[in-house]
Every structure is written in C-alpha cells, then in structure tokens.
Coordinates of C-alpha atoms in Angstrom, one line a residue:
M1 CA 75.8 122.7 200.9
E2 CA 74.9 123.5 197.4
Q3 CA 72.3 122.9 195.2
L4 CA 72.2 119.7 193.4
T5 CA 69.1 120.4 191.3
I6 CA 67.3 123.1 189.6
S7 CA 64.1 123.0 188.9
V8 CA 63.4 123.2 184.7
N9 CA 62.6 127.2 185.0
E10 CA 65.5 127.9 186.8
T11 CA 67.0 126.0 184.4
M12 CA 65.8 128.2 181.5
L13 CA 66.6 131.2 183.4
A14 CA 70.6 129.8 183.7
L15 CA 70.8 129.2 180.1
G16 CA 68.4 131.9 178.2
L17 CA 67.1 129.3 176.8
G18 CA 62.7 128.4 176.4
R19 CA 61.0 125.8 177.4
T20 CA 61.1 123.9 174.4
T21 CA 64.6 123.8 173.9
V22 CA 65.4 123.3 177.6
N23 CA 62.8 120.2 177.5
A24 CA 64.3 118.9 174.2
M25 CA 67.8 118.8 175.9
I26 CA 66.4 116.9 178.5
A27 CA 64.9 114.4 176.1
D28 CA 68.0 114.0 174.4
K29 CA 70.1 113.3 177.4
R30 CA 71.6 116.5 176.8
L31 CA 70.9 117.4 180.2
E32 CA 70.1 114.8 183.1
S33 CA 67.3 115.1 185.2
V34 CA 65.5 113.6 188.1
K35 CA 61.3 113.5 188.3
L36 CA 60.2 113.8 192.0
G37 CA 56.7 113.2 192.1
R38 CA 55.6 115.0 189.5
R39 CA 58.5 117.9 189.3
R40 CA 61.7 117.6 186.7
L41 CA 64.4 118.3 188.2
V42 CA 67.8 119.2 186.4
K43 CA 71.3 118.5 188.1
V44 CA 73.7 121.1 188.3
K45 CA 76.9 119.2 187.1
S46 CA 74.8 118.5 183.9
I47 CA 74.5 122.2 183.1
L48 CA 78.1 123.0 184.2
R49 CA 79.1 120.3 182.0
L50 CA 77.3 121.5 179.1
I51 CA 78.7 124.3 179.0
D52 CA 82.1 123.5 179.7
D53 CA 81.6 121.5 176.3
K54 CA 80.8 124.7 174.4
A55 CA 83.4 126.7 175.8

C-alpha cells in the first residue's frame, strides 16, 4: 500500500521549502492536511496536485 499522508517535516524535505511556507500553504488550503491527535499530516495527493499545477 502506498503512503497516503506524510509529516510536515517530510513535506518540507519533499518540496524543498521551510516550515513557515508549508504551514502557510496548509492554512490557505493549497495543501490538504489532517490532524491526528497532536500530529498534522499532509495528504500526498495534494502535494502531487500542487506540483502538477506548477508544471
């Protein structure tokens, strides 16, 4: 099974962006995320969609 979500830290590494930028993208809904307990996880499909929209 492929991974459906990744952590904010993994998102930062995957996109080459800083935490402030990733958090801003989550806040303005450019990246979809879910909160599980205290963890914020970013949906991989939203990262792929973001990259496809920019290409």
